[in-house]
GROMACS .gro file of C-alpha atoms in nm:
model
  449
    1MET     CA    1   1.780  -3.271  -2.521
    2SER     CA    2   1.847  -3.350  -2.157
    3ALA     CA    3   1.589  -3.507  -1.929
    4SER     CA    4   1.574  -3.195  -1.714
    5THR     CA    5   1.515  -2.976  -2.023
    6THR     CA    6   1.241  -3.210  -2.141
    7THR     CA    7   1.076  -3.198  -1.798
    8THR     CA    8   1.096  -2.819  -1.788
    9THR     CA    9   0.952  -2.789  -2.139
   10GLY     CA   10   0.670  -3.028  -2.053
   11THR     CA   11   0.590  -2.842  -1.734
   12THR     CA   12   0.585  -2.508  -1.917
   13ALA     CA   13   0.361  -2.650  -2.190
   14GLY     CA   14   0.127  -2.792  -1.926
   15PHE     CA   15   0.108  -2.454  -1.756
   16ALA     CA   16   0.036  -2.278  -2.087
   17THR     CA   17  -0.242  -2.526  -2.164
   18THR     CA   18  -0.397  -2.479  -1.822
   19VAL     CA   19  -0.388  -2.101  -1.849
   20SER     CA   20  -0.539  -2.116  -2.199
   21THR     CA   21  -0.820  -2.337  -2.075
   22LEU     CA   22  -0.890  -2.114  -1.776
   23ALA     CA   23  -0.847  -1.775  -1.948
   24ALA     CA   24  -1.224  -1.728  -1.962
   25LEU     CA   25  -1.258  -1.812  -1.593
   26LEU     CA   26  -0.989  -1.562  -1.496
   27LEU     CA   27  -1.146  -1.295  -1.716
   28GLY     CA   28  -1.482  -1.349  -1.552
   29TYR     CA   29  -1.326  -1.338  -1.208
   30ALA     CA   30  -1.147  -1.012  -1.289
   31SER     CA   31  -1.471  -0.856  -1.409
   32MET     CA   32  -1.665  -0.943  -1.095
   33GLN     CA   33  -1.377  -0.838  -0.869
   34MET     CA   34  -1.358  -0.502  -1.045
   35GLY     CA   35  -1.728  -0.449  -0.982
   36ASN     CA   36  -1.692  -0.559  -0.620
   37THR     CA   37  -1.414  -0.315  -0.534
   38LEU     CA   38  -1.586  -0.028  -0.714
   39GLN     CA   39  -1.901  -0.098  -0.516
   40GLY     CA   40  -1.721  -0.107  -0.181
   41THR     CA   41  -1.575   0.242  -0.222
   42LEU     CA   42  -1.886   0.376  -0.392
   43LEU     CA   43  -2.111   0.290  -0.099
   44GLY     CA   44  -1.900   0.492   0.144
   45VAL     CA   45  -1.899   0.796  -0.084
   46ARG     CA   46  -2.267   0.773  -0.174
   47GLY     CA   47  -2.363   0.709   0.187
   48ASN     CA   48  -2.204   1.040   0.278
   49ILE     CA   49  -2.402   1.213   0.003
   50GLU     CA   50  -2.723   1.058   0.134
   51GLY     CA   51  -2.646   1.177   0.487
   52PHE     CA   52  -2.564   0.840   0.647
   53ASP     CA   53  -2.333   0.881   0.946
   54ALA     CA   54  -2.020   0.677   1.016
   55ALA     CA   55  -2.199   0.427   1.237
   56ILE     CA   56  -2.445   0.341   0.959
   57ILE     CA   57  -2.170   0.309   0.698
   58GLY     CA   58  -1.986   0.087   0.945
   59PHE     CA   59  -2.286  -0.146   0.966
   60VAL     CA   60  -2.307  -0.154   0.587
   61GLY     CA   61  -1.940  -0.255   0.563
   62ALA     CA   62  -1.982  -0.512   0.839
   63ALA     CA   63  -2.283  -0.664   0.665
   64PHE     CA   64  -2.074  -0.758   0.362
   65TRP     CA   65  -1.832  -0.956   0.577
   66GLY     CA   66  -2.112  -1.114   0.771
   67GLY     CA   67  -2.252  -1.232   0.439
   68VAL     CA   68  -1.910  -1.364   0.336
   69VAL     CA   69  -1.884  -1.573   0.652
   70VAL     CA   70  -2.231  -1.724   0.605
   71GLY     CA   71  -2.170  -1.777   0.235
   72SER     CA   72  -1.838  -1.951   0.295
   73LEU     CA   73  -2.015  -2.192   0.528
   74ARG     CA   74  -2.316  -2.260   0.305
   75ALA     CA   75  -2.237  -2.196  -0.060
   76GLY     CA   76  -2.042  -2.520  -0.097
   77SER     CA   77  -2.363  -2.721  -0.065
   78LEU     CA   78  -2.513  -2.521  -0.354
   79ILE     CA   79  -2.213  -2.602  -0.574
   80ARG     CA   80  -2.245  -2.970  -0.485
   81ARG     CA   81  -2.616  -2.971  -0.574
   82VAL     CA   82  -2.623  -2.782  -0.905
   83GLY     CA   83  -2.261  -2.759  -1.021
   84HIS     CA   84  -2.008  -2.482  -1.074
   85THR     CA   85  -2.153  -2.317  -1.385
   86ARG     CA   86  -2.510  -2.287  -1.258
   87THR     CA   87  -2.394  -2.169  -0.915
   88PHE     CA   88  -2.175  -1.900  -1.072
   89ALA     CA   89  -2.459  -1.784  -1.299
   90ALA     CA   90  -2.717  -1.770  -1.021
   91LEU     CA   91  -2.498  -1.589  -0.768
   92ALA     CA   92  -2.364  -1.342  -1.026
   93ALA     CA   93  -2.719  -1.257  -1.131
   94ILE     CA   94  -2.823  -1.196  -0.769
   95ALA     CA   95  -2.510  -0.989  -0.695
   96SER     CA   96  -2.571  -0.780  -1.007
   97THR     CA   97  -2.930  -0.715  -0.901
   98ALA     CA   98  -2.822  -0.630  -0.545
   99ALA     CA   99  -2.598  -0.351  -0.676
  100LEU     CA  100  -2.901  -0.181  -0.830
  101LEU     CA  101  -3.110  -0.230  -0.517
  102HIS     CA  102  -2.874   0.008  -0.334
  103LEU     CA  103  -2.977   0.271  -0.587
  104LEU     CA  104  -3.348   0.194  -0.583
  105VAL     CA  105  -3.390   0.186  -0.203
  106MET     CA  106  -3.190   0.459  -0.028
  107HIS     CA  107  -3.246   0.342   0.329
  108PRO     CA  108  -2.987   0.222   0.583
  109ILE     CA  109  -3.166  -0.102   0.668
  110ALA     CA  110  -3.211  -0.186   0.301
  111TRP     CA  111  -2.843  -0.114   0.233
  112ILE     CA  112  -2.731  -0.335   0.522
  113ALA     CA  113  -2.950  -0.626   0.409
  114THR     CA  114  -2.848  -0.588   0.046
  115ARG     CA  115  -2.479  -0.565   0.132
  116ALA     CA  116  -2.505  -0.886   0.337
  117LEU     CA  117  -2.667  -1.056   0.037
  118THR     CA  118  -2.382  -0.932  -0.181
  119GLY     CA  119  -2.126  -1.077   0.061
  120PHE     CA  120  -2.301  -1.414   0.054
  121CYS     CA  121  -2.299  -1.416  -0.325
  122PHE     CA  122  -1.935  -1.319  -0.356
  123ALA     CA  123  -1.831  -1.588  -0.110
  124GLY     CA  124  -1.997  -1.844  -0.335
  125LEU     CA  125  -1.853  -1.686  -0.649
  126PHE     CA  126  -1.499  -1.694  -0.510
  127MET     CA  127  -1.544  -2.053  -0.395
  128THR     CA  128  -1.664  -2.151  -0.742
  129VAL     CA  129  -1.375  -1.984  -0.919
  130GLU     CA  130  -1.105  -2.110  -0.686
  131SER     CA  131  -1.222  -2.470  -0.674
  132TRP     CA  132  -1.251  -2.466  -1.054
  133LEU     CA  133  -0.896  -2.331  -1.086
  134ASN     CA  134  -0.759  -2.593  -0.851
  135ALA     CA  135  -0.942  -2.874  -1.029
  136GLU     CA  136  -0.779  -2.775  -1.360
  137ALA     CA  137  -0.432  -2.701  -1.222
  138THR     CA  138  -0.170  -2.970  -1.169
  139ALA     CA  139   0.065  -3.022  -0.878
  140ALA     CA  140   0.348  -2.882  -1.089
  141ASN     CA  141   0.178  -2.556  -1.187
  142ARG     CA  142  -0.075  -2.493  -0.910
  143GLY     CA  143   0.142  -2.230  -0.741
  144ARG     CA  144   0.173  -2.034  -1.064
  145VAL     CA  145  -0.198  -2.065  -1.141
  146LEU     CA  146  -0.289  -1.931  -0.798
  147GLY     CA  147  -0.029  -1.657  -0.839
  148LEU     CA  148  -0.188  -1.556  -1.170
  149TYR     CA  149  -0.525  -1.563  -0.996
  150GLY     CA  150  -0.396  -1.335  -0.723
  151MET     CA  151  -0.248  -1.092  -0.974
  152ALA     CA  152  -0.574  -1.083  -1.171
  153GLY     CA  153  -0.762  -0.998  -0.852
  154LEU     CA  154  -0.513  -0.727  -0.758
  155VAL     CA  155  -0.516  -0.555  -1.096
  156ALA     CA  156  -0.894  -0.578  -1.118
  157GLY     CA  157  -0.929  -0.443  -0.764
  158ILE     CA  158  -0.716  -0.139  -0.831
  159GLY     CA  159  -0.893  -0.089  -1.163
  160GLY     CA  160  -1.229  -0.102  -0.991
  161GLN     CA  161  -1.124   0.167  -0.745
  162LEU     CA  162  -1.002   0.389  -1.027
  163LEU     CA  163  -1.328   0.355  -1.220
  164LEU     CA  164  -1.478   0.589  -0.962
  165THR     CA  165  -1.263   0.866  -1.110
  166LEU     CA  166  -1.468   0.847  -1.431
  167VAL     CA  167  -1.821   0.877  -1.292
  168ASP     CA  168  -2.023   1.087  -1.050
  169ALA     CA  169  -2.090   0.897  -0.728
  170GLY     CA  170  -2.402   1.110  -0.675
  171GLY     CA  171  -2.579   0.974  -0.982
  172PHE     CA  172  -2.695   0.634  -1.096
  173THR     CA  173  -2.418   0.558  -1.346
  174ALA     CA  174  -2.168   0.413  -1.100
  175PHE     CA  175  -2.420   0.160  -0.965
  176CYS     CA  176  -2.508   0.061  -1.321
  177ILE     CA  177  -2.140   0.007  -1.399
  178VAL     CA  178  -2.111  -0.224  -1.096
  179ALA     CA  179  -2.411  -0.425  -1.217
  180VAL     CA  180  -2.273  -0.438  -1.571
  181LEU     CA  181  -1.930  -0.558  -1.459
  182ILE     CA  182  -2.074  -0.836  -1.243
  183SER     CA  183  -2.313  -0.939  -1.521
  184LEU     CA  184  -2.033  -0.942  -1.779
  185ALA     CA  185  -1.846  -1.191  -1.563
  186LEU     CA  186  -2.100  -1.449  -1.683
  187VAL     CA  187  -2.020  -1.406  -2.050
  188PRO     CA  188  -1.668  -1.556  -2.075
  189ILE     CA  189  -1.768  -1.857  -1.869
  190ALA     CA  190  -2.095  -1.913  -2.055
  191VAL     CA  191  -1.931  -1.911  -2.400
  192SER     CA  192  -1.608  -2.086  -2.301
  193GLY     CA  193  -1.533  -2.441  -2.399
  194ALA     CA  194  -1.374  -2.507  -2.060
  195SER     CA  195  -1.545  -2.788  -1.873
  196ALA     CA  196  -1.656  -2.747  -1.515
  197PRO     CA  197  -1.489  -2.976  -1.260
  198GLY     CA  198  -1.639  -3.319  -1.237
  199GLN     CA  199  -1.574  -3.341  -0.863
  200ALA     CA  200  -1.790  -3.154  -0.617
  201VAL     CA  201  -1.641  -2.907  -0.373
  202GLY     CA  202  -1.529  -3.077  -0.056
  203GLU     CA  203  -1.652  -2.968   0.284
  204ALA     CA  204  -1.399  -2.880   0.551
  205ARG     CA  205  -1.525  -2.926   0.906
  206ILE     CA  206  -1.325  -2.702   1.134
  207ASP     CA  207  -1.276  -2.674   1.504
  208LEU     CA  208  -1.184  -2.323   1.617
  209LEU     CA  209  -1.074  -2.445   1.961
  210ARG     CA  210  -0.837  -2.695   1.803
  211LEU     CA  211  -0.704  -2.422   1.575
  212TYR     CA  212  -0.647  -2.200   1.878
  213ARG     CA  213  -0.456  -2.473   2.058
  214GLY     CA  214  -0.232  -2.511   1.755
  215SER     CA  215  -0.171  -2.138   1.709
  216PRO     CA  216  -0.311  -1.905   1.978
  217PHE     CA  217  -0.132  -1.609   1.820
  218GLY     CA  218  -0.264  -1.681   1.470
  219VAL     CA  219  -0.627  -1.716   1.579
  220VAL     CA  220  -0.639  -1.384   1.764
  221ALA     CA  221  -0.424  -1.195   1.512
  222ALA     CA  222  -0.636  -1.310   1.216
  223ALA     CA  223  -0.948  -1.159   1.372
  224LEU     CA  224  -0.770  -0.834   1.460
  225CYS     CA  225  -0.629  -0.803   1.108
  226GLY     CA  226  -0.979  -0.843   0.968
  227PHE     CA  227  -1.096  -0.576   1.213
  228THR     CA  228  -0.838  -0.326   1.088
  229THR     CA  229  -0.859  -0.371   0.713
  230ALA     CA  230  -1.239  -0.388   0.701
  231SER     CA  231  -1.264  -0.073   0.912
  232PHE     CA  232  -1.038   0.111   0.671
  233PHE     CA  233  -1.208   0.005   0.349
  234ALA     CA  234  -1.558   0.064   0.487
  235LEU     CA  235  -1.497   0.401   0.653
  236ALA     CA  236  -1.200   0.571   0.488
  237PRO     CA  237  -1.409   0.675   0.183
  238LEU     CA  238  -1.661   0.838   0.416
  239LEU     CA  239  -1.386   1.010   0.612
  240LEU     CA  240  -1.231   1.149   0.295
  241ALA     CA  241  -1.569   1.260   0.162
  242ASN     CA  242  -1.644   1.439   0.489
  243GLY     CA  243  -1.314   1.623   0.440
  244GLY     CA  244  -1.435   1.756   0.107
  245MET     CA  245  -1.248   1.519  -0.126
  246ALA     CA  246  -1.417   1.435  -0.454
  247GLY     CA  247  -1.497   1.079  -0.555
  248SER     CA  248  -1.209   1.065  -0.803
  249GLY     CA  249  -0.959   1.160  -0.532
  250ILE     CA  250  -1.103   0.902  -0.295
  251ALA     CA  251  -1.058   0.635  -0.560
  252PHE     CA  252  -0.689   0.721  -0.601
  253VAL     CA  253  -0.637   0.711  -0.225
  254MET     CA  254  -0.800   0.370  -0.184
  255ALA     CA  255  -0.610   0.228  -0.481
  256SER     CA  256  -0.285   0.361  -0.331
  257ALA     CA  257  -0.351   0.178  -0.004
  258THR     CA  258  -0.413  -0.148  -0.189
  259LEU     CA  259  -0.100  -0.109  -0.398
  260GLY     CA  260   0.114  -0.025  -0.094
  261GLY     CA  261  -0.007  -0.338   0.083
  262PHE     CA  262   0.067  -0.557  -0.216
  263LEU     CA  263   0.417  -0.418  -0.271
  264MET     CA  264   0.515  -0.479   0.092
  265SER     CA  265   0.354  -0.823   0.123
  266TRP     CA  266   0.612  -1.008  -0.085
  267PRO     CA  267   0.933  -0.885   0.085
  268MET     CA  268   0.780  -0.926   0.432
  269GLY     CA  269   0.654  -1.271   0.343
  270ARG     CA  270   0.995  -1.378   0.218
  271LEU     CA  271   1.157  -1.238   0.533
  272SER     CA  272   0.915  -1.445   0.741
  273ASP     CA  273   1.043  -1.756   0.560
  274ARG     CA  274   1.383  -1.698   0.721
  275ILE     CA  275   1.291  -1.602   1.078
  276ASP     CA  276   1.007  -1.654   1.322
  277ARG     CA  277   0.701  -1.530   1.135
  278ARG     CA  278   0.561  -1.391   1.460
  279ILE     CA  279   0.854  -1.149   1.482
  280VAL     CA  280   0.768  -1.011   1.139
  281ALA     CA  281   0.395  -0.994   1.217
  282VAL     CA  282   0.433  -0.817   1.551
  283SER     CA  283   0.692  -0.580   1.406
  284MET     CA  284   0.451  -0.483   1.128
  285ALA     CA  285   0.171  -0.444   1.383
  286GLY     CA  286   0.390  -0.225   1.603
  287VAL     CA  287   0.475  -0.002   1.308
  288ALA     CA  288   0.108   0.019   1.212
  289ALA     CA  289   0.001   0.107   1.567
  290VAL     CA  290   0.233   0.408   1.550
  291VAL     CA  291   0.190   0.502   1.185
  292VAL     CA  292  -0.191   0.509   1.177
  293PRO     CA  293  -0.243   0.785   1.438
  294LEU     CA  294   0.064   0.974   1.311
  295LEU     CA  295  -0.080   0.991   0.961
  296VAL     CA  296  -0.402   1.138   1.098
  297ASN     CA  297  -0.236   1.387   1.333
  298LEU     CA  298   0.070   1.501   1.139
  299VAL     CA  299  -0.062   1.532   0.784
  300PRO     CA  300  -0.164   1.899   0.747
  301GLU     CA  301  -0.529   1.973   0.688
  302GLY     CA  302  -0.588   2.058   0.324
  303SER     CA  303  -0.292   1.854   0.200
  304GLY     CA  304  -0.284   1.780  -0.171
  305LEU     CA  305  -0.392   1.450  -0.322
  306PRO     CA  306  -0.035   1.322  -0.393
  307LEU     CA  307   0.064   1.350  -0.026
  308ILE     CA  308  -0.255   1.178   0.090
  309CYS     CA  309  -0.201   0.898  -0.162
  310VAL     CA  310   0.152   0.849  -0.028
  311CYS     CA  311   0.014   0.832   0.326
  312ALA     CA  312  -0.246   0.577   0.214
  313ALA     CA  313   0.028   0.365   0.055
  314ILE     CA  314   0.227   0.381   0.380
  315PHE     CA  315  -0.083   0.272   0.570
  316GLY     CA  316  -0.142  -0.020   0.334
  317ALA     CA  317   0.223  -0.122   0.349
  318SER     CA  318   0.222  -0.127   0.731
  319VAL     CA  319  -0.116  -0.295   0.787
  320MET     CA  320  -0.214  -0.525   0.502
  321PRO     CA  321   0.080  -0.770   0.485
  322THR     CA  322   0.027  -0.885   0.845
  323TYR     CA  323  -0.268  -1.112   0.773
  324GLY     CA  324  -0.083  -1.310   0.507
  325ILE     CA  325   0.210  -1.365   0.742
  326VAL     CA  326  -0.027  -1.471   1.020
  327ALA     CA  327  -0.196  -1.718   0.787
  328ALA     CA  328   0.141  -1.861   0.685
  329HIS     CA  329   0.235  -1.900   1.053
  330VAL     CA  330  -0.086  -2.090   1.124
  331ASN     CA  331  -0.022  -2.323   0.831
  332ASP     CA  332   0.326  -2.389   0.970
  333THR     CA  333   0.165  -2.527   1.286
  334VAL     CA  334  -0.086  -2.768   1.128
  335SER     CA  335  -0.038  -3.100   0.955
  336PRO     CA  336  -0.084  -3.121   0.576
  337GLY     CA  337  -0.418  -3.296   0.619
  338ASP     CA  338  -0.550  -3.000   0.816
  339TYR     CA  339  -0.477  -2.726   0.561
  340VAL     CA  340  -0.838  -2.701   0.443
  341SER     CA  341  -0.966  -2.688   0.800
  342ALA     CA  342  -0.712  -2.422   0.895
  343ALA     CA  343  -0.791  -2.212   0.587
  344GLY     CA  344  -1.162  -2.224   0.662
  345GLY     CA  345  -1.108  -2.142   1.028
  346LEU     CA  346  -0.893  -1.842   0.944
  347LEU     CA  347  -1.156  -1.716   0.703
  348VAL     CA  348  -1.425  -1.738   0.969
  349LEU     CA  349  -1.203  -1.560   1.222
  350GLN     CA  350  -1.103  -1.289   0.977
  351GLY     CA  351  -1.467  -1.249   0.879
  352LEU     CA  352  -1.581  -1.216   1.237
  353GLY     CA  353  -1.317  -0.950   1.299
  354ALA     CA  354  -1.412  -0.776   0.976
  355THR     CA  355  -1.777  -0.781   1.080
  356LEU     CA  356  -1.709  -0.623   1.420
  357GLY     CA  357  -1.446  -0.377   1.296
  358PRO     CA  358  -1.660  -0.137   1.092
  359ILE     CA  359  -1.928  -0.137   1.362
  360ILE     CA  360  -1.691  -0.048   1.646
  361ALA     CA  361  -1.474   0.183   1.436
  362GLY     CA  362  -1.785   0.345   1.290
  363ALA     CA  363  -1.915   0.425   1.638
  364ALA     CA  364  -1.572   0.565   1.731
  365MET     CA  365  -1.567   0.774   1.415
  366SER     CA  366  -1.916   0.908   1.486
  367ALA     CA  367  -1.798   1.015   1.832
  368ALA     CA  368  -1.450   1.149   1.752
  369GLY     CA  369  -1.417   1.179   1.375
  370ALA     CA  370  -1.088   1.083   1.214
  371GLN     CA  371  -0.926   1.042   1.555
  372GLY     CA  372  -1.184   0.780   1.648
  373LEU     CA  373  -1.124   0.574   1.336
  374ALA     CA  374  -0.747   0.598   1.374
  375PHE     CA  375  -0.761   0.500   1.742
  376ALA     CA  376  -0.979   0.195   1.670
  377MET     CA  377  -0.744   0.066   1.399
  378ALA     CA  378  -0.429   0.146   1.597
  379ALA     CA  379  -0.572  -0.027   1.905
  380ALA     CA  380  -0.635  -0.345   1.706
  381GLN     CA  381  -0.277  -0.344   1.577
  382ALA     CA  382  -0.142  -0.274   1.926
  383LEU     CA  383  -0.331  -0.581   2.049
  384VAL     CA  384  -0.164  -0.790   1.777
  385LEU     CA  385   0.172  -0.660   1.899
  386ALA     CA  386   0.101  -0.725   2.268
  387TRP     CA  387  -0.050  -1.070   2.211
  388GLY     CA  388   0.233  -1.171   1.981
  389LEU     CA  389   0.503  -1.067   2.227
  390TRP     CA  390   0.328  -1.263   2.502
  391ARG     CA  391   0.286  -1.575   2.290
  392MET     CA  392   0.653  -1.570   2.184
  393ARG     CA  393   0.743  -1.596   2.551
  394GLN     CA  394   0.513  -1.896   2.595
  395ARG     CA  395   0.595  -2.107   2.291
  396PRO     CA  396   0.893  -2.135   2.051
  397ALA     CA  397   0.853  -2.092   1.677
  398PRO     CA  398   0.795  -2.399   1.456
  399PRO     CA  399   1.127  -2.557   1.346
  400GLN     CA  400   1.269  -2.402   1.031
  401GLU     CA  401   1.262  -2.735   0.848
  402GLU     CA  402   0.883  -2.757   0.901
  403LYS     CA  403   0.815  -2.417   0.747
  404GLY     CA  404   0.700  -2.383   0.389
  405SER     CA  405   0.776  -2.095   0.157
  406PHE     CA  406   0.551  -1.790   0.153
  407ALA     CA  407   0.333  -1.770  -0.160
  408LEU     CA  408   0.121  -1.468  -0.241
  409ALA     CA  409  -0.243  -1.554  -0.308
  410PRO     CA  410  -0.573  -1.366  -0.281
  411ALA     CA  411  -0.787  -1.358   0.032
  412VAL     CA  412  -1.076  -1.566  -0.090
  413PRO     CA  413  -1.328  -1.786   0.090
  414VAL     CA  414  -1.308  -2.161   0.143
  415GLY     CA  415  -1.624  -2.363   0.204
  416THR     CA  416  -1.643  -2.472   0.565
  417ALA     CA  417  -1.881  -2.604   0.826
  418LEU     CA  418  -1.816  -2.538   1.194
  419HIS     CA  419  -1.752  -2.856   1.387
  420PRO     CA  420  -1.791  -2.821   1.765
  421GLU     CA  421  -1.625  -3.141   1.879
  422THR     CA  422  -1.314  -3.317   1.759
  423GLY     CA  423  -1.237  -3.118   1.447
  424SER     CA  424  -1.293  -3.405   1.209
  425GLU     CA  425  -1.290  -3.299   0.848
  426GLU     CA  426  -1.390  -3.404   0.504
  427ALA     CA  427  -1.234  -3.252   0.198
  428GLY     CA  428  -1.212  -3.332  -0.168
  429GLY     CA  429  -0.861  -3.380  -0.297
  430GLN     CA  430  -0.872  -3.070  -0.514
  431GLN     CA  431  -1.000  -2.850  -0.235
  432ALA     CA  432  -0.726  -2.976  -0.006
  433MET     CA  433  -0.474  -2.873  -0.269
  434ALA     CA  434  -0.633  -2.529  -0.274
  435ALA     CA  435  -0.571  -2.486   0.094
  436ALA     CA  436  -0.215  -2.613   0.078
  437GLY     CA  437  -0.131  -2.399  -0.223
  438PRO     CA  438   0.212  -2.532  -0.325
  439GLY     CA  439   0.453  -2.265  -0.433
  440ALA     CA  440   0.608  -2.238  -0.776
  441ASP     CA  441   0.908  -2.433  -0.654
  442GLY     CA  442   0.692  -2.734  -0.578
  443GLY     CA  443   0.739  -2.695  -0.203
  444PRO     CA  444   0.462  -2.668   0.058
  445GLY     CA  445   0.366  -2.308  -0.014
  446ARG     CA  446   0.133  -2.102   0.195
  447ARG     CA  447  -0.231  -2.059   0.105
  448LEU     CA  448  -0.361  -1.719   0.223
  449PRO     CA  449  -0.726  -1.785   0.297
   0.00000   0.00000   0.00000
């Protein structure tokens, strides 16, 4: 047997061992992600039933992302104090309880506060899972492990959306299913023989001003991408419900948008490996700025579910890949030692945009209905286009030899602490690897924070 064959066999065996060890962790992650995506769509539909207007639903959606930002900054200290297993158990229990609180207290303020608590918990849960994965993975298989992680999140997310087709959003069953799914995430981890990482999660101290100096386009575009996608996922279910669509139809539409975004992300990401990533990002943004209002204005009223699902897939395909490309561009502009800092900074920026998006778009939707929501999202994408074209005139693209290869990975939090001065940073070795996210080919792949 040749040396290369032996190496390949050893690498494959190592990957199989890692996956076997972490199967319980991935199963638990899929369960909680399924509950999370079901809950996100459910709240928009149930809010409409309870008579909440678009502005209120927008605040509810924004609260989740506000909680994610705070959780990504603070949950790392909890993991360092009590460990991965206890942190996962505590946050999953709180998130499971929060799902039922939406049902017990049907009041806008209570929903906003509870949704923010849920966002905080899920930030910590994602941090726990991802740092655990990276601690168990090796340099040779980390790209594949993260890819498997991303696929698990995608399949679970679509499955969570489709669960709404099986239950009545106007009753209590759907909320109970959310709580059950999040609670069940504890079981595989609690009974697994997999050991929690011995190293604590590192803390990345980021400097947003330094990140802006390195990539002005990436900083602004990340926030605007968060604005657009959060507005859609928070308010599209309400818009569809106002149009008379049943909960099952809404679930199919939202799942179609997610699937369309995923299917387009890979080819656009690979294209961005070959040319200036900003060209790909601004082109996608320009298409989205045109497509979004066209879908609202040209699709006939009363169209059947298949046509609306196709339109949702087109929307997802034109809007959702942009953030991953933007994140890859930012990572092209930073040194390897700054990957954790950049990943954390992008998360904060995306979260801030995602917090403002549903609020502004919700107010626009309250004032002008579907046209208001479409205009808000199209305006954000038009700003990405305009800003990108301007920045390309001011600064050349990073040299091709300094670019890594695009690697699809889920948008999950990274523990960070804002640093107002020089952008110094501390990071554990495993967490730094998480941010760098080497691709399957062993090259400097792109972590999508």
